[in-house]
XYZ file of C-alpha atoms in Angstrom:
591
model
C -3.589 -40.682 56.761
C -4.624 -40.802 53.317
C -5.636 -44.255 52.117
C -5.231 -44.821 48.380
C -7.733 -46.977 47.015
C -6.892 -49.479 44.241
C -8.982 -49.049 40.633
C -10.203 -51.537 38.007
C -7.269 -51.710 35.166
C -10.417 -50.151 32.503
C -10.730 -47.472 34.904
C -6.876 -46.322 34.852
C -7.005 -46.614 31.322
C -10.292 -44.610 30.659
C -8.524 -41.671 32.892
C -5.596 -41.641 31.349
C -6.601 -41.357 28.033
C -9.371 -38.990 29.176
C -6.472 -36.629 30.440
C -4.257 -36.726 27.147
C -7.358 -35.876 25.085
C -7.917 -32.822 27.469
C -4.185 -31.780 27.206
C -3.937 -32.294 23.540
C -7.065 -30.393 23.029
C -5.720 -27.210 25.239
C -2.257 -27.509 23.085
C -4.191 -27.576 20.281
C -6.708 -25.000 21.417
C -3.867 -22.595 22.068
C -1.707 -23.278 19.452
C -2.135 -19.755 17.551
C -1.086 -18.559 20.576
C 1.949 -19.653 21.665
C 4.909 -17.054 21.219
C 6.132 -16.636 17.839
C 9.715 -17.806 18.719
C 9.196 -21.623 17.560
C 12.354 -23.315 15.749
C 11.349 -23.182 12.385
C 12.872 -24.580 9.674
C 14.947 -21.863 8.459
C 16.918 -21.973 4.755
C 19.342 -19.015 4.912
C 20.076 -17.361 1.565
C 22.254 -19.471 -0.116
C 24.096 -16.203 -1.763
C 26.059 -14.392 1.172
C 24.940 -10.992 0.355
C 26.241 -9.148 3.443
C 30.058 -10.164 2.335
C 30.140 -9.227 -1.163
C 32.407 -6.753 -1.447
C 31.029 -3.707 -3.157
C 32.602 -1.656 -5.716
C 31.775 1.863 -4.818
C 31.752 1.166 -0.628
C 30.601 4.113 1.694
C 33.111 4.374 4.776
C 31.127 4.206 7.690
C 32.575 7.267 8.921
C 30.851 9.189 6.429
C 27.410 7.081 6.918
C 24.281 9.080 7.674
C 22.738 8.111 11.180
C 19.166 8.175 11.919
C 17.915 11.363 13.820
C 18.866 11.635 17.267
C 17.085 12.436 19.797
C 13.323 11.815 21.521
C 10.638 11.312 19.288
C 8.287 14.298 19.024
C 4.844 13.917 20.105
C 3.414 14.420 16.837
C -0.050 16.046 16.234
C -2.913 13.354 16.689
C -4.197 11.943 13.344
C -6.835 9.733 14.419
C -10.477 10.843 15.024
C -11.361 10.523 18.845
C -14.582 7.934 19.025
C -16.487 8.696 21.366
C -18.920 5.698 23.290
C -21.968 7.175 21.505
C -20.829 6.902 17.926
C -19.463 3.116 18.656
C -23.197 1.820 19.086
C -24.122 -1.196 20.001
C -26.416 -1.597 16.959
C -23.306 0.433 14.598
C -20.833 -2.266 16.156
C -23.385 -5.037 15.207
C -23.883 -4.138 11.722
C -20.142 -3.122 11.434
C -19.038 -6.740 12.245
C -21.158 -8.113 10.279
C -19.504 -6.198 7.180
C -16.131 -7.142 8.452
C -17.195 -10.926 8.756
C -18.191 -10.340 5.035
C -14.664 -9.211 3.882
C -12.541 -11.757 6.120
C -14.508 -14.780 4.273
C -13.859 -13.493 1.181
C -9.971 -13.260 1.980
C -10.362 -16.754 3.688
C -11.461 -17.554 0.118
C -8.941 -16.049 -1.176
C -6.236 -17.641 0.854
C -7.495 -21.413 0.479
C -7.718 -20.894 -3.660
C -3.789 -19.568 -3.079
C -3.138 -22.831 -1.470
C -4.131 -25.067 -3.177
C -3.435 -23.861 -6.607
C -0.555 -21.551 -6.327
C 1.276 -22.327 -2.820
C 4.433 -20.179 -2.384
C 4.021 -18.858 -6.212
C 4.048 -15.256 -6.669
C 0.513 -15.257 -7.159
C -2.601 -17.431 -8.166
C -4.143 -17.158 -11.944
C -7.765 -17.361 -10.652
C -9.445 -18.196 -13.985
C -7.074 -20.905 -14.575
C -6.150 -22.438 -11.007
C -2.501 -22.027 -11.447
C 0.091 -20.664 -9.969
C 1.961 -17.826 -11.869
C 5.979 -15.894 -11.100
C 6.089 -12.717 -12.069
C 8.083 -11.310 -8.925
C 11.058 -13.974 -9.036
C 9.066 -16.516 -7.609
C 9.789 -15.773 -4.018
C 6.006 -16.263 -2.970
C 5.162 -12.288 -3.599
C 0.878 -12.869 -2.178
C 2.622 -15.155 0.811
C 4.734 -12.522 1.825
C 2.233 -9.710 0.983
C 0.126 -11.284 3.018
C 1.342 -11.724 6.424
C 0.108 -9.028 8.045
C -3.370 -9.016 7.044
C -3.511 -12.834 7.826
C -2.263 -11.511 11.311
C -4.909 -8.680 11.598
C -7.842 -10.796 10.515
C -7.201 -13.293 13.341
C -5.700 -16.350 11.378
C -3.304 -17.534 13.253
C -3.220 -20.916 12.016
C -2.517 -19.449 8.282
C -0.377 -17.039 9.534
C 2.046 -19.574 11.126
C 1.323 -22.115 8.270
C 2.803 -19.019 5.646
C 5.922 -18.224 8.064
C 7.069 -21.511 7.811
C 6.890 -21.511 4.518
C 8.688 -18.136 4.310
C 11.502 -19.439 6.555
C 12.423 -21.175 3.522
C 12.679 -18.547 1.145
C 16.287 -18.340 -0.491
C 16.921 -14.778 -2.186
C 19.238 -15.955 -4.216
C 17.034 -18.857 -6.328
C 14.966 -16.868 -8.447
C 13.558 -17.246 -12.055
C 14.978 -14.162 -13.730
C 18.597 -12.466 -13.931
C 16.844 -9.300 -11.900
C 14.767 -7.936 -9.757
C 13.064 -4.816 -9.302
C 13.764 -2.521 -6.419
C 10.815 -0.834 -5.859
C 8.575 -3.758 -6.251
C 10.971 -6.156 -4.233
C 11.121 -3.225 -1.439
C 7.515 -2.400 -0.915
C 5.590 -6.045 -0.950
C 8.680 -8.394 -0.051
C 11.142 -6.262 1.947
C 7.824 -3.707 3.534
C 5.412 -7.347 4.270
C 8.158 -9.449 5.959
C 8.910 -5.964 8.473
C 5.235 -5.015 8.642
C 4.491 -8.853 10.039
C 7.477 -8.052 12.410
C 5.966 -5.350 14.070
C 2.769 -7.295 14.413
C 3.913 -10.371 15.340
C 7.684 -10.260 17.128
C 8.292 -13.146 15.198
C 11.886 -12.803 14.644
C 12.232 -15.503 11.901
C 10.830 -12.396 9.665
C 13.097 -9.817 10.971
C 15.925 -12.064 10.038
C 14.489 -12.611 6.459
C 14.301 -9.024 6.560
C 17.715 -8.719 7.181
C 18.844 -11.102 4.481
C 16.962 -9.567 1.505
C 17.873 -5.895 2.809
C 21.640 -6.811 1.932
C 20.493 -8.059 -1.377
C 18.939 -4.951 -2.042
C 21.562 -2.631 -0.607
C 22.979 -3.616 -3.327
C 21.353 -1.826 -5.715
C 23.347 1.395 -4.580
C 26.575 0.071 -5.673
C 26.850 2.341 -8.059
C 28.632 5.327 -8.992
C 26.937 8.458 -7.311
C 25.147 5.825 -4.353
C 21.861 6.394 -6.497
C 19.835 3.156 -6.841
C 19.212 1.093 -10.604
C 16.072 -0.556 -9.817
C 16.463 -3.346 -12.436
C 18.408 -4.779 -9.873
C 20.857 -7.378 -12.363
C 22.547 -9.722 -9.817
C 25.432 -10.641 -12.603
C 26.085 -7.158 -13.083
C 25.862 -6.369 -9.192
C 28.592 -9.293 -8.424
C 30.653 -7.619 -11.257
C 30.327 -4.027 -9.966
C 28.997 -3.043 -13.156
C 25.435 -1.775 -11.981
C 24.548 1.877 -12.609
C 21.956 4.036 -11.938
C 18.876 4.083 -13.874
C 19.445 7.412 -16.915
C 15.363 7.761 -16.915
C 13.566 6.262 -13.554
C 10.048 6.906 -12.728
C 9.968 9.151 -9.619
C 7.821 6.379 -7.422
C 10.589 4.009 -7.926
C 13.415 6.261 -6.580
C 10.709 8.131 -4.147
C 9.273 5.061 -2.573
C 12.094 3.190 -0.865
C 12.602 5.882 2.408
C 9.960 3.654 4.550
C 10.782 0.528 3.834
C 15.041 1.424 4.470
C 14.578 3.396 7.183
C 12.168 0.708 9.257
C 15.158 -1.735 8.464
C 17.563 0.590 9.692
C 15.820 1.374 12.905
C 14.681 -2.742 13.768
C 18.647 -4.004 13.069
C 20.381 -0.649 14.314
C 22.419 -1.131 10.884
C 22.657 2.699 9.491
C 23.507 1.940 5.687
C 19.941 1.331 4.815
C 19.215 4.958 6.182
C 22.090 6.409 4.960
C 21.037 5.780 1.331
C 17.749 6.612 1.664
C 19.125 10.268 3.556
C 21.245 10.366 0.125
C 17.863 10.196 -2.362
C 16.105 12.987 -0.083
C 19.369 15.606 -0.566
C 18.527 15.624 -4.345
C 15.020 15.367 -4.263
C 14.916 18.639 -1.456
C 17.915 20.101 -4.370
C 15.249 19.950 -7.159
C 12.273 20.693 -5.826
C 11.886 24.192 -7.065
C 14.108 23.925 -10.056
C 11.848 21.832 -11.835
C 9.530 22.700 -14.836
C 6.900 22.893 -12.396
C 8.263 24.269 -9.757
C 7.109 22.087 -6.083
C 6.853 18.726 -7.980
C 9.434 16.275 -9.536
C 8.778 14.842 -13.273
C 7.034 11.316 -13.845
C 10.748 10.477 -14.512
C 13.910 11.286 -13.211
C 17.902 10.853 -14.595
C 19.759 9.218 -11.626
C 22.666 8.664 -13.710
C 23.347 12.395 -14.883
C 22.600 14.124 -10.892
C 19.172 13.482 -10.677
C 18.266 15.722 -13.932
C 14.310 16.689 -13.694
C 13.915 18.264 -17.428
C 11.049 15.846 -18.015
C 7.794 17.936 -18.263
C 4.836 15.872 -17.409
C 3.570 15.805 -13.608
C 1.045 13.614 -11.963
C -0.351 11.592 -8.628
C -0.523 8.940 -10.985
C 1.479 5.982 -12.090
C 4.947 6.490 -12.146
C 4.809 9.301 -9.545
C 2.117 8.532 -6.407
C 3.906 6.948 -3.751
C 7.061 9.427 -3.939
C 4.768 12.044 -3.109
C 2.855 9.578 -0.522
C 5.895 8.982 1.735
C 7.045 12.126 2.509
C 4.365 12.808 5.047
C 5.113 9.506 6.086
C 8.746 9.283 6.673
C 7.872 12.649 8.965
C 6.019 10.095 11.392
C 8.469 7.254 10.932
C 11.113 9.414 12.125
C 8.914 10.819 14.960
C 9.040 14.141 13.542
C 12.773 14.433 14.041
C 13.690 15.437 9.999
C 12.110 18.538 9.137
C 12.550 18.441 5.825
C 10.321 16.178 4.786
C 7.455 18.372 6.345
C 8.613 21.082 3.887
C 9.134 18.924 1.004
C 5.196 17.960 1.831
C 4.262 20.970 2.357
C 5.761 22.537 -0.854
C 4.623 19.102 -3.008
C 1.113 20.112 -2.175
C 0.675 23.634 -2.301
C 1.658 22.651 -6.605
C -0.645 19.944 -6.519
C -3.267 21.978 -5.419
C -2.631 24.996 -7.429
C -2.125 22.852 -10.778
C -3.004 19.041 -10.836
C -6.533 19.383 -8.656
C -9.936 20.227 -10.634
C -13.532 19.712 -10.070
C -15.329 18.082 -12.722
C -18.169 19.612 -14.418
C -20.966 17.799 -12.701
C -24.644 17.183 -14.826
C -27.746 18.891 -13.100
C -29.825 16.205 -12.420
C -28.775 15.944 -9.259
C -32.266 16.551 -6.841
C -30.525 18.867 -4.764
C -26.680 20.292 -4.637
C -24.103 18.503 -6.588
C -21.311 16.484 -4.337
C -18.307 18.691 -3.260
C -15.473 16.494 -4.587
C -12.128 16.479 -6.776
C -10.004 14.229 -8.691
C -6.438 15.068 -9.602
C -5.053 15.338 -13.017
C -1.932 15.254 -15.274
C -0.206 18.619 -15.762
C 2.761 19.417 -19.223
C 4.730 22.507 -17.881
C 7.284 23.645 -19.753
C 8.021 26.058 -17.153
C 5.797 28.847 -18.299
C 3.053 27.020 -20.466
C 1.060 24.790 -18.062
C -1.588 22.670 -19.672
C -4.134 20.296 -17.141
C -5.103 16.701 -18.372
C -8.481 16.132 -16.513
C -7.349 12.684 -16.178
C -9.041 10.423 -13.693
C -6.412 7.454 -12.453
C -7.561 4.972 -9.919
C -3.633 4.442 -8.787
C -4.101 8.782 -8.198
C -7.370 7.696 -5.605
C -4.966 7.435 -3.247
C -4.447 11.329 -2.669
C -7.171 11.775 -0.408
C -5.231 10.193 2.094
C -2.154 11.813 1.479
C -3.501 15.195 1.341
C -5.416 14.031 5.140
C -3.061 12.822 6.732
C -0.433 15.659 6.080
C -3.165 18.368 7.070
C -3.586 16.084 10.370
C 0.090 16.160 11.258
C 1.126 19.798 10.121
C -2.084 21.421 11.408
C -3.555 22.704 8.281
C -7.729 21.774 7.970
C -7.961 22.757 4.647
C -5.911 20.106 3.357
C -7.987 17.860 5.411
C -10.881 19.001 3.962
C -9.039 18.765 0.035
C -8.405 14.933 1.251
C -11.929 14.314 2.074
C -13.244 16.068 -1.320
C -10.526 13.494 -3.477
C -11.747 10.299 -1.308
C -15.544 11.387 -1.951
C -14.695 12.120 -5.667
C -12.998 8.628 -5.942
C -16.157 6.872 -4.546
C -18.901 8.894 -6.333
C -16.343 7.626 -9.492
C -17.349 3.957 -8.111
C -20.917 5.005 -8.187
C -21.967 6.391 -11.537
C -21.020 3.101 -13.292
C -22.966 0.253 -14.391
C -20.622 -2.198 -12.428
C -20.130 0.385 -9.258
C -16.324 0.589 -9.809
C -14.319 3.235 -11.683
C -12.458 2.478 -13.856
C -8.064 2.233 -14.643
C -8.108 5.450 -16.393
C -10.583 7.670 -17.527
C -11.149 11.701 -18.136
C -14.080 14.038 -17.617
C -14.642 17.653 -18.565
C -13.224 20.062 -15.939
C -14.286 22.606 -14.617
C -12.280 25.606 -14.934
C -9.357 25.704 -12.220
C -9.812 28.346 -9.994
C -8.351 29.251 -6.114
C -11.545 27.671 -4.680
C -12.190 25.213 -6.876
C -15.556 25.740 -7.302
C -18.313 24.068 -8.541
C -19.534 25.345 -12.445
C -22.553 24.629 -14.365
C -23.456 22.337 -16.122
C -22.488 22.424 -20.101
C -24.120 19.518 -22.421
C -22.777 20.928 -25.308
C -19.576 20.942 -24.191
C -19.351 17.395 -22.968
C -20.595 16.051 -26.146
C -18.232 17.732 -28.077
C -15.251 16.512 -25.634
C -17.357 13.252 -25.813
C -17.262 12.541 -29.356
C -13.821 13.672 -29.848
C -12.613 11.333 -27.652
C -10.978 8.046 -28.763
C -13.990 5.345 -29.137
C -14.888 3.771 -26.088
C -17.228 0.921 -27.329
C -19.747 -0.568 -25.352
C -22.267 1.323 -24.181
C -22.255 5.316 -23.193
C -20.296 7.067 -20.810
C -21.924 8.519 -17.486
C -21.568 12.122 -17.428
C -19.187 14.081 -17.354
C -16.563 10.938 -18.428
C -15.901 11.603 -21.933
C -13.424 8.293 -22.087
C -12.030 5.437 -21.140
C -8.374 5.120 -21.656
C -8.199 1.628 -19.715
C -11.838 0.401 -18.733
C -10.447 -2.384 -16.873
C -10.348 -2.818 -12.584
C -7.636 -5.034 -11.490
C -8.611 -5.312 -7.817
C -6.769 -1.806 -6.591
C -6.937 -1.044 -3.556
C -6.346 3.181 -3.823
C -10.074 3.880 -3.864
C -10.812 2.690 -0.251
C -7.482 3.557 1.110
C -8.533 7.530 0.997
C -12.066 6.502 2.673
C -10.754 4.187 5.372
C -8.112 6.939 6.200
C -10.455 9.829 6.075
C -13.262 7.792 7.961
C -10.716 7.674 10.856
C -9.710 10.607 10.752
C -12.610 12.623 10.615
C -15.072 10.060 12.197
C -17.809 10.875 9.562
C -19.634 7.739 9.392
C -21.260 8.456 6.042
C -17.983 6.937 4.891
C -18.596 3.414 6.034
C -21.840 3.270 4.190
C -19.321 4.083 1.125
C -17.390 1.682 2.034
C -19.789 -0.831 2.025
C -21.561 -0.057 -1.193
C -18.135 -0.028 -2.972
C -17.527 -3.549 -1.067
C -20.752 -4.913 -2.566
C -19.865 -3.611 -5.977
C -16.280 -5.306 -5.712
C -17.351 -8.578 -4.645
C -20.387 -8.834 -6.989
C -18.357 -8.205 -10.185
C -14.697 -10.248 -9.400
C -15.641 -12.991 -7.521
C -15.518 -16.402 -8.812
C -16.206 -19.865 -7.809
C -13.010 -19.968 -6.206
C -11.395 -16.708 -5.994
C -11.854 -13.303 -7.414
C -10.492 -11.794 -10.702
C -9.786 -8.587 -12.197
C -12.485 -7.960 -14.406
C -12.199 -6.506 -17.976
C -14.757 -3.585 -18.288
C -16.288 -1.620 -15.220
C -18.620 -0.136 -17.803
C -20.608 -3.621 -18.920
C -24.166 -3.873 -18.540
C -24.839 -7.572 -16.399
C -22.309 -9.944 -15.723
C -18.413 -8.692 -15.889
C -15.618 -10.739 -18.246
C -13.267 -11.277 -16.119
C -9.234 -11.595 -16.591
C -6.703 -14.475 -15.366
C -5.024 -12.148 -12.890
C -5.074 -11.367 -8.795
C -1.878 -9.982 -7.947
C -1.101 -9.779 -4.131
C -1.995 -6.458 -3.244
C -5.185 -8.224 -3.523
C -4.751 -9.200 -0.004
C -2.228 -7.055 1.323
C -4.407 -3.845 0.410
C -7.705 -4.366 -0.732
C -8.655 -6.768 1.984
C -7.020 -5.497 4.315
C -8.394 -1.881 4.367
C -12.144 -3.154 3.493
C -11.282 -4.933 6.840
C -9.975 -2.499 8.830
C -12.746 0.172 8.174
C -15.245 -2.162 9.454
C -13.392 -2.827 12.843
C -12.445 -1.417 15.961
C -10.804 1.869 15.321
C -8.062 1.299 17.823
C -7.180 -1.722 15.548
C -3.680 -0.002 13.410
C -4.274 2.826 15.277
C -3.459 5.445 12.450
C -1.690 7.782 16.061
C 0.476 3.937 16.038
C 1.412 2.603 12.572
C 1.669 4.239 9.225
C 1.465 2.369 6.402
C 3.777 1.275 3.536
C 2.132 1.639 -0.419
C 1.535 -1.944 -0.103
C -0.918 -1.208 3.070
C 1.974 -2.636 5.096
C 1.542 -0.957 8.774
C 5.181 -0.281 10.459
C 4.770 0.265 14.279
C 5.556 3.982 14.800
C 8.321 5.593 17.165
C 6.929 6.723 20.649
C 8.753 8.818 22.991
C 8.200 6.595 25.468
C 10.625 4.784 23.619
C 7.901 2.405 22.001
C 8.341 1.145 17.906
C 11.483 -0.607 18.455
């Protein structure tokens, strides 16, 4: 039998304590990792959106449904690495570069806060906290997900508690804006959703999706984006008489994810609504393929404006349609034709090589940028404008040849992302700047490279408006806004087009772009836009880091440093704001 031998009281005590040290240190160990589901504080919205009752309702009878059906096994996007190409030494020096980037959002984070917690965004010159999203915490939302994907768990939890809290209805200003409340707010809290399963953010979701809704309360079901909550309780909102395209255009993902994670159709339906008239108007425009910078909601969707561009006002409409193809598993055709149709224009009219110098030691770099085109339906005239917010079309232009089986668009996206970082290269600071234009070369079918003309580009040069400082680098002939304010578009095109041609080259862009990026923002405690990417030495930088900061910028320096099969692109597509939503499998996965 067992005999149980007496011990010295100091000897009980040393055990005892000895074994709540070891289980503290295992709860605390594995805190990050116990399941999302904890009871968190949680402030509902204190405004019952779901029960207002609207002015213009849509009977659910008459409600669009999502697609039916199985999810297509759509075309494989991502590039296939193989063993050989995922080194040990490339893996080494890879993580290393990643380490780089999550410190510097680590930074980022602790300067947020301590200076700026649950403001819309820090003032990193100042070490304040500044509102200019209604205050809701726009960089603690935004920033879920790529707290999530860099491993901080800890910060990740410490942000959902403080989201939990977030009430909709307390805000600083009479309105909000759609798009922007949709894409960072509405697309972050979903995106950490799919990551996480924490359901605290689905609910959130849920809450500010009603809020939102409401923006269609009007007349014809098309959206106002200056979303005025008096005028919204009233039922006395109306659609917007001249929109910018984006705003209208870049809603689909966000609704449609909401739709699909709650089962609730209205979100869909809406969005369904917005892609009848776009797919009405696409070839009745003044460039025929492509919708106007700005749109008439009020009047039925009237596209008589005549200036057309990947730029501000327009990119992400054109961005999502490929997108909502895959977020719908391929099950809505139409948005593969309105792709399709989108950028056969864009390639006829907005794409142009620029007129390269011939100093180059051997052949010039094969690349593109993407300009402005005024149509008035017969005249077209190109604007060899060169917008960072346009960088993005690389991507698109990828991705779409990737899913609809057409190389040469693939090859069109890799020529935009390579033009965007040779734009990076060429000056002094290694970062293009917010707008700029260089002499074209003359458009042709091929786009082909032309010779060099230095008369020309002085002449273009010194008509241009001044640009102070010191010169241009060929072929820029100005600088319409010389600033950088930490975008993100530039290494968007070369993280997608490293994955999905597996061309390694990129990386190496990547990181020289990086370097550039961190040397000229950083500060002591965070890192600013900066004021002039054409200064010679040290940068002037501005009071401003707005959350895409870390919701895109970080994030996609990150990801192009790390495992491929991390946000599979053949798994997730991403939101403007770099937001990944889990895609539909037809194994039934995504929900």
């Amino acid at each position: 039998m067992a005999v149980l031998i007496s011990q010295p009281k100091f000897q009980r005590i040393a055990l005892l304590a000895a074994c709540s040290l070891i289980v503290t240190y295992f709860l605390l160990e594995r805190s990050d990792r116990i399941p999302y589901q904890a009871n968190w504080e949680y402030v509902h919205t204190s405004f019952d959106w779901a029960n207002r009752v609207p002015k213009y309702p849509i009977p659910e009878s008459l409600m669009t449904r999502l697609p039916e059906g199985t999810p297509r096994d759509l075309a494989p996007v991502q590039h296939v690495f193989t063993e050989g190409e995922l080194s040990e030494t490339h893996n080494k020096t890879q993580a290393d570069r990643r380490d780089a980037v999550r410190q510097a959002a680590i930074k980022t984070w602790n300067a947020y806060g301590e200076y700026a917690w649950g403001r819309d965004q820090l003032s990193p010159q100042s070490l304040r906290g500044a509102d200019g999203f209604n205050g809701w915490g726009a960089t603690l939302v935004d920033s879920l997900d790529t707290l999530w994907i860099m491993g901080l768990r800890k910060e990740f939890k410490q942000a959902v508690r403080m989201v939990a809290k977030i009430d909709w209805a307390k805000t600083n200003s009479r309105d909000c804006s759609l798009f922007e409340s949709t894409i960072r707010y509405l697309g972050g809290l979903l995106s950490a959703y799919d990551l996480s399963g924490e359901k605290v953010l689905l609910n959130k979701a849920a809450e500010l999706g009603e809020m939102l809704y409401a923006a269609f309360d009007t007349p014809n079901h098309l959206p106002a984006n200056n979303l005025n909550f008096i005028a919204v309780k009233e039922g006395l909102l109306y659609a917007s008489k001249r929109e910018s395209t984006a705003a209208v255009g870049t809603l689909s993902m966000e609704f449609t994810r909401l739709s699909q994670l709650t089962g609730d159709p209205k979100y869909f339906h809406v969005i369904d609504n917005i892609k009848k008239h776009f797919e009405r108007t696409q070839d009745t425009t003044k460039l025929p393929g492509m919708w106007p910078m700005f749109i008439d909601l009020r009047n039925d969707f009237i596209t008589e404006d005549n200036a057309f561009s990947l730029g501000a006002m327009s990119d992400s409409a054109y961005e999502y349609l490929s997108k909502m193809y895959s977020l719908l598993g391929g099950l809505d055709e139409t948005y593969k034709r309105l792709h399709m149709k989108a950028a056969l224009t864009i390639k006829q009219h907005l794409l142009f090589r620029p007129m390269l110098p011939d100093s180059y030691p051997a052949s010039p770099p094969d690349i593109l940028f993407s300009g402005t085109v005024l149509s008035n339906g017969k005249i077209i005239e190109l604007l060899p404008d060169v917008s960072h917010l346009g960088c993005f079309a690389g991507g698109m232009f990828a991705l779409g040849g990737k899913l609809f089986h057409d190389e040469e668009h693939v090859k069109i996206g890799e020529r935009l992302a390579r033009g965007c970082a040779w734009a990076y290269d060429v000056f002094p600071t290694g970062i293009m700047p917010e707008i700029s234009a260089v002499v074209p070369c003359k458009q042709t079918p091929e786009l082909t490279q032309c010779d060099w003309n230095e008369t020309l580009w002085r002449e273009k040069n010194s008509a241009a408006p001044e640009s102070g400082g010191r010169p241009l680098p060929k072929p820029f002939t100005v600088m319409r806004d010389r600033q950088y304010l930490l975008r993100p578009e530039a290494i968007e095109s070369v993280f997608v087009l490293y994955r999905i041609t597996g061309k390694t080259d990129f990386l190496d862009l990547a990181w020289r772009m990086w370097q550039a990026v961190k040397a000229a923002t950083e500060t002591k405690w965070a890192f600013s836009a900066i004021m002039d990417v054409n200064a010679d030495g040290s940068t002037t930088k501005i009071d401003a880091m707005e959350s895409y900061w870390m919701a895109e910028t970080l994030k996609y320096y990150y990801l192009i440093f790390s495992d491929p099969e991390l946000i599979s692109l053949d798994d997730f597509v991403f939101n403007t704001e770099a937001h990944p939503f889990r895609l539909l499998k037809a194994s039934g996965g995504g929900k």
